[in-house]
Coordinates of C-alpha atoms (C1' of nucleotides) in Angstrom, one line a residue:
Chain D
M1 CA 45.9 131.6 104.4
E2 CA 48.2 129.0 103.0
Q3 CA 51.5 130.3 101.9
Q4 CA 51.8 130.1 98.2
E5 CA 54.2 127.3 97.5
H6 CA 57.4 128.6 96.0
H7 CA 58.2 126.6 92.8
S8 CA 61.6 126.2 91.5
T9 CA 63.3 123.6 89.4
E10 CA 65.9 123.2 92.1
Q11 CA 63.2 122.1 94.6
D12 CA 61.4 120.0 92.0
L13 CA 64.6 118.3 91.0
R14 CA 65.5 117.5 94.6
Q15 CA 62.0 116.1 95.2
F16 CA 62.4 113.8 92.1
R17 CA 65.6 112.6 93.5
L18 CA 64.2 112.0 96.9
N19 CA 61.5 109.9 95.3
K20 CA 64.1 107.8 93.5
L21 CA 65.9 107.4 96.8
E22 CA 62.7 106.0 98.4
R23 CA 62.3 103.6 95.5
I24 CA 65.8 102.4 95.9
R25 CA 65.2 101.8 99.6
A26 CA 61.8 100.2 98.9
R27 CA 63.3 97.5 96.9
G28 CA 65.7 96.7 99.7
D29 CA 68.8 98.4 98.3
D30 CA 70.9 100.9 100.2
P31 CA 71.5 104.2 98.4
Y32 CA 74.4 105.0 100.7
K33 CA 76.7 102.1 100.8
Y34 CA 79.5 101.5 103.3
A35 CA 82.3 100.5 100.9
F36 CA 83.0 99.2 97.5
T37 CA 86.1 97.1 96.5
R38 CA 87.7 98.5 93.3
T39 CA 90.2 96.4 91.4
C40 CA 91.9 99.6 90.3
M41 CA 91.3 103.3 89.5
I42 CA 89.8 104.4 86.2
G43 CA 93.0 105.8 84.9
E44 CA 94.8 102.6 85.7
A45 CA 92.1 100.5 84.0
R46 CA 92.5 102.5 80.9
A47 CA 96.3 102.2 80.9
A48 CA 96.1 98.5 81.7
F49 CA 93.7 97.9 78.8
E50 CA 95.9 99.9 76.4
E51 CA 98.9 97.9 77.4
A52 CA 97.0 94.6 76.9
E53 CA 95.8 95.9 73.5
A54 CA 99.3 96.8 72.4
K55 CA 100.6 93.3 73.3
A56 CA 97.8 91.5 71.5
S57 CA 99.3 90.3 68.2
D58 CA 96.1 90.9 66.1
G59 CA 95.5 94.3 67.6
Q60 CA 92.4 92.9 69.2
S61 CA 92.1 92.4 72.9
A62 CA 89.7 90.2 74.7
G63 CA 89.4 92.9 77.3
I64 CA 90.4 92.9 81.0
P65 CA 88.1 92.4 83.9
A66 CA 87.7 95.3 86.4
S67 CA 85.6 96.7 89.2
L68 CA 85.5 100.5 89.0
G69 CA 83.9 103.1 91.1
G70 CA 83.1 106.7 90.3
R71 CA 80.6 109.5 89.8
I72 CA 78.2 109.5 86.9
V73 CA 79.0 112.7 84.9
A74 CA 76.9 111.9 81.8
F75 CA 74.2 109.5 80.8
R76 CA 72.9 108.5 77.4
G77 CA 69.9 106.2 77.3
H78 CA 68.9 104.2 74.2
G79 CA 65.8 102.3 75.1
K80 CA 67.3 98.9 75.9
S81 CA 70.9 100.0 76.4
A82 CA 72.6 103.0 77.9
F83 CA 75.9 104.7 78.2
A84 CA 77.2 106.5 81.2
D85 CA 80.5 108.4 81.8
L86 CA 82.1 107.5 85.1
R87 CA 84.8 109.7 86.7
D88 CA 87.1 109.3 89.6
E89 CA 90.2 111.1 90.7
T90 CA 92.3 109.6 87.9
G91 CA 90.1 110.1 84.9
K92 CA 86.9 109.2 83.1
I93 CA 85.6 106.0 81.4
Q94 CA 82.5 105.1 79.5
V95 CA 80.2 102.4 80.9
F96 CA 78.0 100.3 78.7
L97 CA 74.8 99.1 80.3
G98 CA 72.9 96.6 78.1
L99 CA 69.5 95.1 79.1
N100 CA 70.7 91.6 78.1
Q101 CA 74.0 91.9 80.1
I102 CA 72.7 93.3 83.4
G103 CA 69.2 91.8 83.4
E104 CA 65.8 93.3 83.5
A105 CA 65.6 94.3 87.1
A106 CA 69.0 96.0 87.1
Y107 CA 68.1 97.7 83.9
A108 CA 64.8 99.0 85.2
A109 CA 66.7 100.3 88.2
L110 CA 68.7 102.6 86.0
D111 CA 65.7 104.9 86.1
D112 CA 66.6 105.7 89.6
L113 CA 70.1 106.9 88.7
D114 CA 71.1 110.5 88.1
I115 CA 74.1 112.5 87.0
G116 CA 76.1 113.0 90.1
D117 CA 75.4 109.6 91.7
F118 CA 78.3 107.4 92.6
I119 CA 78.2 103.8 91.3
G120 CA 80.4 100.7 91.3
V121 CA 80.6 98.7 88.1
H122 CA 81.9 95.2 87.5
G123 CA 82.7 94.2 83.9
M124 CA 85.2 93.9 81.1
V125 CA 87.1 96.9 79.8
K126 CA 87.1 96.8 76.0
R127 CA 86.8 99.2 73.1
T128 CA 83.4 99.9 71.4
K129 CA 83.0 99.9 67.7
R130 CA 83.6 103.6 67.7
G131 CA 86.9 103.1 69.5
E132 CA 86.0 104.4 73.0
I133 CA 87.5 102.5 75.9
T134 CA 84.4 101.3 77.8
I135 CA 83.6 99.0 80.7
F136 CA 80.9 96.7 79.6
A137 CA 78.9 96.2 82.8
E138 CA 77.9 92.8 84.0
R139 CA 76.5 94.3 87.2
Y140 CA 76.5 97.6 88.9
E141 CA 75.5 99.0 92.3
I142 CA 74.6 102.4 93.5
L143 CA 77.1 103.7 96.1
C144 CA 75.7 107.2 96.8
K145 CA 72.6 108.9 95.6
S146 CA 73.1 112.6 94.8
L147 CA 70.2 114.9 95.6
R148 CA 71.5 118.0 93.9
A149 CA 72.1 118.8 90.2
L150 CA 75.6 119.2 89.0
P151 CA 76.3 122.3 86.9
E152 CA 75.9 122.0 83.2
K153 CA 78.0 119.4 81.3
W154 CA 79.2 121.6 78.5
H155 CA 80.0 125.0 79.9
G156 CA 80.7 123.7 83.4
L157 CA 80.6 126.1 86.3
T158 CA 82.0 129.5 85.4
D159 CA 80.5 131.8 88.0
V160 CA 83.6 132.6 90.1
E161 CA 81.7 133.4 93.2
T162 CA 80.0 130.0 93.2
R163 CA 83.3 128.3 92.2
Y164 CA 85.0 129.7 95.3
R165 CA 82.1 129.5 97.8
Q166 CA 81.2 126.0 96.8
R167 CA 84.6 124.6 95.6
Y168 CA 83.2 121.1 95.6
L169 CA 80.8 122.0 92.8
D170 CA 83.7 123.7 90.9
M171 CA 85.8 120.5 91.2
A172 CA 82.9 118.2 90.3
A173 CA 82.0 120.3 87.3
N174 CA 85.4 121.3 86.1
P175 CA 87.9 118.4 86.4
E176 CA 90.8 120.7 85.3
V177 CA 90.5 122.4 88.7
L178 CA 91.6 119.1 90.3
D179 CA 94.7 119.2 88.1
I180 CA 95.6 122.6 89.4
F181 CA 95.4 121.5 93.0
K182 CA 97.3 118.3 92.2
K183 CA 100.1 120.4 90.9
R184 CA 100.1 122.5 94.1
I185 CA 100.2 119.3 96.1
Q186 CA 103.0 118.0 94.0
L187 CA 104.9 121.2 94.3
I188 CA 104.8 121.1 98.1
A189 CA 105.7 117.4 98.1
A190 CA 108.7 118.1 95.9
M191 CA 109.9 120.9 98.2
R192 CA 109.6 118.6 101.3
E193 CA 111.6 116.0 99.4
W194 CA 114.3 118.5 98.5
L195 CA 114.5 119.7 102.1
A196 CA 114.6 116.1 103.4
D197 CA 117.4 115.3 100.9
H198 CA 119.3 118.2 102.3
A199 CA 119.0 117.1 105.9
F200 CA 116.5 119.7 107.0
Y201 CA 114.1 118.7 109.8
E202 CA 110.5 119.6 109.4
V203 CA 109.2 121.2 112.6
E204 CA 106.0 122.8 113.9
T205 CA 106.0 126.1 115.9
P206 CA 103.1 127.9 117.4
M207 CA 100.3 129.5 115.4
L208 CA 99.2 131.4 118.5
H209 CA 101.7 134.1 119.3
P210 CA 101.7 136.4 122.4
I211 CA 103.6 138.9 120.3
P212 CA 103.2 138.9 116.5
G213 CA 106.7 138.9 115.1
G214 CA 108.9 137.9 112.2
A215 CA 107.4 140.2 109.6
T216 CA 105.8 143.6 109.2
A217 CA 102.1 143.1 109.0
R218 CA 98.8 143.6 110.8
P219 CA 97.8 140.5 112.8
F220 CA 94.5 138.8 113.5
I221 CA 93.7 138.9 117.2
T222 CA 92.1 136.1 119.2
H223 CA 91.5 135.5 122.9
H224 CA 92.5 132.6 125.2
N225 CA 89.8 132.2 127.8
T226 CA 91.7 130.2 130.5
F227 CA 94.7 132.5 130.5
D228 CA 92.4 135.5 129.8
C229 CA 94.8 137.0 127.4
D230 CA 94.9 138.1 123.8
L231 CA 96.9 136.1 121.3
Y232 CA 97.7 136.7 117.7
L233 CA 97.5 134.4 114.8
R234 CA 101.1 134.3 113.5
I235 CA 102.2 136.5 110.7
A236 CA 105.4 134.5 110.3
P237 CA 107.1 131.6 112.1
E238 CA 110.5 133.2 111.8
L239 CA 111.4 134.1 115.4
Y240 CA 110.4 130.6 116.8
L241 CA 112.4 128.8 114.1
K242 CA 115.5 130.9 115.0
K243 CA 114.9 129.9 118.6
L244 CA 115.2 126.3 117.5
I245 CA 118.6 127.1 115.9
V246 CA 119.6 128.7 119.3
G247 CA 118.5 125.5 121.0
G248 CA 120.7 123.3 118.8
F249 CA 119.0 122.3 115.6
D250 CA 121.2 123.2 112.6
K251 CA 118.7 122.8 109.7
V252 CA 115.0 123.2 110.2
F253 CA 112.0 124.2 108.1
E254 CA 108.3 124.6 108.5
I255 CA 105.6 124.5 105.9
N256 CA 102.3 125.9 107.1
R257 CA 99.9 128.8 107.3
C258 CA 100.5 132.4 108.1
F259 CA 97.7 135.0 108.7
R260 CA 97.8 138.6 107.9
N261 CA 94.9 140.9 108.6
E262 CA 95.2 142.9 105.4
G263 CA 93.8 143.4 101.9
V264 CA 92.5 140.7 99.7
D265 CA 93.3 140.7 96.0
T266 CA 94.6 138.4 93.3
K267 CA 97.9 138.0 95.0
H268 CA 96.8 138.1 98.7
N269 CA 94.6 135.9 100.8
P270 CA 94.3 136.5 104.6
E271 CA 95.7 133.0 105.3
F272 CA 98.5 131.8 103.0
T273 CA 101.1 129.1 103.1
T274 CA 104.8 129.6 103.4
M275 CA 107.9 127.5 103.7
E276 CA 110.5 128.9 106.0
M277 CA 113.9 127.3 106.4
Y278 CA 116.9 128.1 108.6
E279 CA 120.4 126.8 108.1
A280 CA 123.2 127.3 110.7
Y281 CA 126.7 128.2 109.5
Q282 CA 125.3 129.5 106.2
D283 CA 125.1 133.1 104.9
Y284 CA 122.8 134.7 102.3
M285 CA 125.1 134.2 99.3
G286 CA 125.4 130.5 100.0
L287 CA 121.6 130.3 100.6
M288 CA 121.0 132.1 97.3
G289 CA 122.6 129.2 95.5
E290 CA 120.6 126.7 97.4
T291 CA 117.4 128.7 96.8
E292 CA 118.0 128.6 93.1
D293 CA 118.7 124.9 93.3
M294 CA 115.6 124.2 95.3
L295 CA 113.2 126.3 93.2
C296 CA 114.5 124.9 89.9
S297 CA 114.2 121.4 91.3
V298 CA 110.7 121.7 92.6
M299 CA 109.3 123.7 89.7
E300 CA 110.8 121.4 87.1
T301 CA 109.4 118.4 88.9
V302 CA 105.9 119.8 88.5
L303 CA 106.3 121.4 85.1
G304 CA 108.3 118.5 83.6
A305 CA 110.4 121.2 81.9
A306 CA 112.8 124.1 82.6
T307 CA 110.6 126.6 80.8
F308 CA 107.0 127.6 81.2
T309 CA 104.5 130.3 80.3
Y310 CA 103.0 132.5 83.0
Q311 CA 100.2 134.9 81.9
G312 CA 101.7 135.1 78.4
M313 CA 105.3 135.6 79.7
E314 CA 107.8 133.0 78.5
I315 CA 109.9 132.1 81.6
S316 CA 113.1 130.1 81.6
L317 CA 114.5 128.6 84.8
A318 CA 117.9 128.1 83.1
R319 CA 120.7 128.6 85.6
P320 CA 122.4 130.7 86.8
W321 CA 119.7 133.1 87.6
R322 CA 120.4 136.8 87.3
R323 CA 121.7 138.5 90.5
I324 CA 121.6 142.2 90.9
T325 CA 121.7 144.5 93.9
L326 CA 118.6 146.4 94.7
H327 CA 120.4 149.7 94.3
E328 CA 121.9 148.7 91.0
A329 CA 118.5 147.6 89.7
I330 CA 117.0 151.0 90.8
R331 CA 119.8 152.8 88.9
Q332 CA 119.1 150.6 85.9
Y333 CA 115.3 150.8 85.8
A334 CA 114.4 154.0 87.6
G335 CA 117.4 155.9 86.3
I336 CA 118.1 157.4 89.8
D337 CA 120.6 156.6 92.5
L338 CA 119.3 156.0 96.0
E339 CA 122.5 154.5 97.3
S340 CA 124.6 157.7 97.4
T341 CA 122.2 159.5 99.8
H342 CA 120.4 158.6 102.9
D343 CA 118.8 161.9 103.3
R344 CA 115.0 161.3 103.3
D345 CA 114.1 164.5 101.5
E346 CA 116.8 164.1 98.8
A347 CA 115.7 160.5 98.3
A348 CA 112.1 161.6 98.0
K349 CA 113.1 164.3 95.4
R350 CA 115.0 161.7 93.3
A351 CA 112.1 159.2 93.5
K352 CA 109.7 161.9 92.4
S353 CA 112.0 162.7 89.5
A354 CA 111.6 159.1 88.4
G355 CA 107.8 159.5 88.5
V356 CA 107.2 157.6 91.7
E357 CA 104.5 159.0 94.0
I358 CA 106.0 159.8 97.4
T359 CA 104.0 160.9 100.5
P360 CA 105.4 162.9 103.4
A361 CA 104.9 160.0 105.8
M362 CA 107.4 157.8 103.9
G363 CA 110.9 157.4 105.3
Y364 CA 114.0 156.6 103.4
G365 CA 113.4 152.9 103.5
K366 CA 109.8 153.2 102.4
I367 CA 110.9 155.4 99.5
V368 CA 113.4 152.7 98.3
D369 CA 110.6 150.2 98.7
E370 CA 108.2 152.3 96.6
V371 CA 110.7 152.8 93.8
M372 CA 111.4 149.1 93.8
S373 CA 107.8 148.2 93.5
A374 CA 106.9 150.8 90.8
K375 CA 110.0 150.8 88.7
V376 CA 112.0 147.6 89.3
I377 CA 109.7 144.6 89.9
P378 CA 107.7 145.1 86.7
H379 CA 111.0 144.3 84.8
L380 CA 111.8 141.1 86.7
I381 CA 110.2 138.7 84.3
Q382 CA 113.0 136.1 84.2
P383 CA 114.1 134.6 87.5
T384 CA 116.1 137.3 89.3
F385 CA 117.6 137.7 92.8
L386 CA 117.5 141.2 94.1
Y387 CA 119.9 141.6 97.0
D388 CA 121.4 144.0 99.5
Y389 CA 118.4 145.9 100.9
P390 CA 118.5 149.0 103.0
I391 CA 118.7 148.4 106.7
E392 CA 115.5 150.3 107.3
L393 CA 113.5 147.6 105.4
S394 CA 115.1 144.7 107.1
P395 CA 115.0 144.7 111.0
L396 CA 115.9 141.0 111.3
A397 CA 118.8 140.8 108.8
K398 CA 122.5 141.1 109.4
K399 CA 124.2 144.3 108.3
K400 CA 126.2 143.8 105.1
R401 CA 129.8 143.3 105.8
G402 CA 131.6 146.5 104.9
N403 CA 128.4 148.5 104.5
P404 CA 126.2 149.1 107.5
A405 CA 123.6 151.0 105.5
L406 CA 122.6 147.7 103.9
T407 CA 121.6 144.2 105.0
E408 CA 122.6 140.9 103.6
R409 CA 119.2 140.1 102.3
F410 CA 117.8 138.9 98.9
Q411 CA 114.4 138.2 97.3
P412 CA 113.8 135.9 94.3
F413 CA 111.4 137.2 91.7
I414 CA 109.8 135.2 88.9
A415 CA 107.4 136.7 86.4
C416 CA 107.3 139.9 88.4
L417 CA 106.1 137.9 91.4
E418 CA 108.0 138.1 94.7
V419 CA 108.3 134.5 95.7
G420 CA 110.5 134.7 98.7
N421 CA 112.6 136.6 101.2
A422 CA 115.9 135.6 102.7
F423 CA 118.9 136.9 104.7
S424 CA 121.9 136.3 106.8
E425 CA 120.1 136.2 110.1
L426 CA 120.9 138.9 112.6
N427 CA 122.4 137.1 115.5
D428 CA 124.0 140.1 117.4
P429 CA 121.6 140.6 120.3
I430 CA 122.7 144.2 120.9
D431 CA 122.1 145.1 117.3
Q432 CA 118.8 143.2 117.3
R433 CA 117.6 145.1 120.3
E434 CA 118.5 148.4 118.7
R435 CA 116.6 147.4 115.5
F436 CA 113.6 146.5 117.5
M437 CA 113.7 149.9 119.3
E438 CA 113.7 151.5 115.9
Q439 CA 110.6 149.6 115.1
V440 CA 109.0 150.6 118.4
K441 CA 109.7 154.2 117.5
L442 CA 108.0 153.8 114.1
R443 CA 105.0 152.1 115.9
E444 CA 104.7 154.9 118.4
A445 CA 104.8 157.3 115.4
G446 CA 101.7 155.6 114.1
D447 CA 103.0 152.9 111.8
D448 CA 100.8 150.0 112.8
E449 CA 102.8 147.6 110.7
A450 CA 106.0 148.2 112.5
Q451 CA 107.4 145.2 114.5
Y452 CA 107.1 144.6 118.2
L453 CA 109.9 144.2 120.6
D454 CA 110.1 140.5 121.4
E455 CA 112.1 140.3 124.6
D456 CA 112.2 136.5 124.6
F457 CA 113.7 136.5 121.1
V458 CA 116.4 138.9 122.2
T459 CA 117.1 136.7 125.2
A460 CA 117.5 133.7 122.9
L461 CA 120.0 135.6 120.8
E462 CA 121.9 136.5 124.0
V463 CA 122.1 132.8 124.7
G464 CA 123.6 132.6 121.3
M465 CA 122.6 131.7 117.7
P466 CA 125.3 130.5 115.4
P467 CA 125.7 132.3 112.0
T468 CA 122.5 131.4 110.2
A469 CA 120.8 132.0 106.9
G470 CA 117.1 131.9 106.5
L471 CA 114.6 131.8 103.6
G472 CA 110.9 132.1 103.3
I473 CA 109.0 131.0 100.2
G474 CA 105.4 132.0 99.3
L475 CA 104.0 128.6 98.3
D476 CA 100.7 130.0 97.0
R477 CA 102.6 132.2 94.6
L478 CA 104.8 129.4 93.5
A479 CA 101.7 127.4 92.8
M480 CA 100.3 130.3 90.8
L481 CA 103.4 130.2 88.6
V482 CA 103.4 126.5 87.9
T483 CA 99.7 126.4 87.2
D484 CA 99.6 129.7 85.2
S485 CA 96.9 131.0 87.6
A486 CA 96.2 134.8 87.5
S487 CA 94.7 134.8 91.0
I488 CA 95.8 133.3 94.3
R489 CA 92.2 132.1 94.7
E490 CA 92.7 129.5 92.0
V491 CA 95.4 127.7 94.0
I492 CA 93.7 127.9 97.5
F493 CA 90.9 125.4 97.9
F494 CA 88.7 127.7 100.0
P495 CA 89.7 131.3 99.5
Q496 CA 88.4 133.9 101.8
L497 CA 85.3 135.7 100.6
R498 CA 83.0 138.1 102.4
L499 CA 80.4 136.4 104.5
V500 CA 76.9 136.5 103.0
Chain P
rG1 C1' 89.3 152.7 100.3
rG2 C1' 88.8 154.7 94.9
rG3 C1' 87.4 153.7 89.5
rC4 C1' 85.1 150.3 85.9
rG5 C1' 82.1 146.0 84.8
rG6 C1' 78.6 142.4 86.5
rG7 C1' 74.2 139.8 89.5
rU8 C1' 67.8 137.2 84.8
rA9 C1' 65.4 129.3 85.4
rG10 C1' 69.6 124.2 88.8
rC11 C1' 73.9 125.6 85.0
rU12 C1' 75.6 128.7 80.6
rC13 C1' 73.6 133.0 78.6
rA14 C1' 69.9 136.4 75.4
rG15 C1' 66.5 140.2 76.7
rG16 C1' 67.0 148.0 70.7
rU17 C1' 64.5 153.7 72.4
rG18 C1' 59.9 151.1 79.4
rG19 C1' 54.4 147.4 77.1
rU20 C1' 52.2 139.8 79.3
rA21 C1' 60.0 136.9 80.9
rG22 C1' 63.4 133.7 76.4
rA23 C1' 67.0 129.9 74.4
rG24 C1' 70.4 125.7 75.1
rC25 C1' 71.8 122.1 78.7
rA26 C1' 69.8 119.8 83.0
rU27 C1' 65.0 118.0 84.8
rC28 C1' 59.9 115.3 84.0
rG29 C1' 56.8 112.2 80.3
rG30 C1' 57.2 109.3 75.6
rA31 C1' 60.3 106.7 71.3
rC32 C1' 65.0 104.3 70.5
rU33 C1' 70.2 98.1 71.9
rU34 C1' 77.0 101.3 70.1
rU35 C1' 76.1 106.5 72.0
rU36 C1' 79.9 110.0 73.5
rA37 C1' 77.5 118.0 73.8
rA38 C1' 73.4 111.1 71.4
rU39 C1' 68.9 112.1 68.5
rC40 C1' 63.4 112.8 67.9
rC41 C1' 58.4 114.4 70.2
rG42 C1' 55.9 116.8 74.4
rG43 C1' 55.9 119.3 79.3
rU44 C1' 57.5 121.6 84.2
rG45 C1' 60.4 125.3 86.0
rG46 C1' 61.4 132.8 87.4
rC47 C1' 60.8 137.5 94.6
rC48 C1' 64.9 139.4 86.8
rG49 C1' 70.6 140.5 93.9
rC50 C1' 67.7 143.5 97.9
rG51 C1' 64.9 148.1 99.2
rG52 C1' 62.9 152.7 97.7
rG53 C1' 61.4 156.1 93.7
rU54 C1' 59.5 157.9 88.7
rU55 C1' 55.5 156.0 85.5
rC56 C1' 49.0 153.9 83.6
rG57 C1' 53.0 150.3 83.3
rA58 C1' 60.0 148.9 85.3
rG59 C1' 64.3 143.1 84.1
rU60 C1' 64.8 147.9 81.4
rC61 C1' 65.0 154.7 83.9
rC62 C1' 66.6 157.2 88.9
rC63 C1' 68.5 156.7 94.2
rG64 C1' 70.4 153.7 98.2
rC65 C1' 72.3 149.1 99.9
rC66 C1' 74.4 143.9 99.4
rC67 C1' 77.6 140.4 96.8
rC68 C1' 81.3 139.2 92.8
rG69 C1' 85.2 140.3 89.3
rC70 C1' 88.9 143.5 87.1
rC71 C1' 92.1 147.8 87.7
rU72 C1' 94.2 150.8 91.6
rA73 C1' 96.5 151.9 96.7
rC74 C1' 99.2 148.7 101.2
rC75 C1' 101.2 143.6 103.0
rA76 C1' 103.7 137.7 100.6

RNA sequence: GGGCGGGUAGCUCAGGUGGUAGAGCAUCGGACUUUUAAUCCGGUGGCCGCGGGUUCGAGUCCCGCCCCGCCUACCA
């Protein structure tokens, strides 16, 4: 028995386009060209025409010649003439295709074009009677035949699953998505520029770590065949960057991916991008000022303003940003004091009195962290530096001078989003070893996010690291802020989704 | 992991109390030389997420599973 043929518009549509493809080839044309010389981009052609128009004394312009390439995103046929909308990375322009202008053969060949195809057009850029800037084609050529339908012209593509799984469709159907990613690119470029201006060297350190260090997080595990050993995708570049300071670099930074084998939600993707910078002879207070300077600089570059709206919140980057110690913020927003006690049970009692859920497994540091998350962070709408964190939360930070219960650490918050983490780097190898041993105890007690002892890092500190301040910035979150994106998936080209 | 919502044509979405599966856009055929969500006429197109069950009959009701989103818990 023959299998019943499964009909669908998708298959029919593809077959129609394959037929057109064959017709193009049959008349000796190549539906997949090798190159096309454009005189300019579409956005530039529009701008150039408007400039020429403004200069023309009578308000009329003869038009300017151009060769433009792009994807056909709309087509309106009128019998013996037709209009197409052509789009490239910089914008969209209308194309007028008249039978008398391009000739009978070329006009007939329009039948083999579809929305989604790429074409190149030679002609004059002018305005139509209706005022639309249009390139009046003298000739055109097909550059790439599309075999699949683009999503609908009016509603675009809204199904978020398809948008993320097939981002190319999302971008092709929803040009504003390109703008979001352009902003992300601009943001990172601006940050590189700020760092270069401040004499930081950009470096690259390993992604494959024998010991996952520099943060508290569960790692991805992989295997090296030749060495027959397990390796971990890095959870942070921190320890390697500090080894570079030990070696003799004074100012370094790295912008690249980190990987954490943890939950996925609107603020977390398993792989994410950070900027980490280290500056010798600097401490956390000095770095706080630099952080403010850098974040204002790069965000204002992208935003073109010192204020912006994030998810309905009006945010002002006006300096100076608010600075408040973590313990003071807890007193202010939770109405309890966790600084005057270090007893775990007393701290738990006070946290519960403030309405924070506490489990028996939580130690003092974790309790402070919980209260901060539940009671403090939701109030940090305007840019704020929280600083002076309990030593239990910060195994790589120097003790605060004059108060060994605290560390010299700060975190910038904007619109209730934690965008970074910084401290005076712990450079006392004896202290660092003790802190690692504390982490090892936590790990042995069942905390699988506790940090590992990294002997080579301690050895490096014994060789000697000058006083150093370090900062990490979550670039995806910064991109969310400047693009007003509610989900981290909107600012990552290909966010992680379950395999299907 | 838990709670809520969702999955119907290529896309965007409708489908009261179970009774032959719908629209717009796209697509195909026809008309049209200044349209721009072009217009007009005609047509094609469906494993209704997957698998069970109840029923004479299930897109609809019940159970299980898969995927997505939001909220929630933990890491940035």
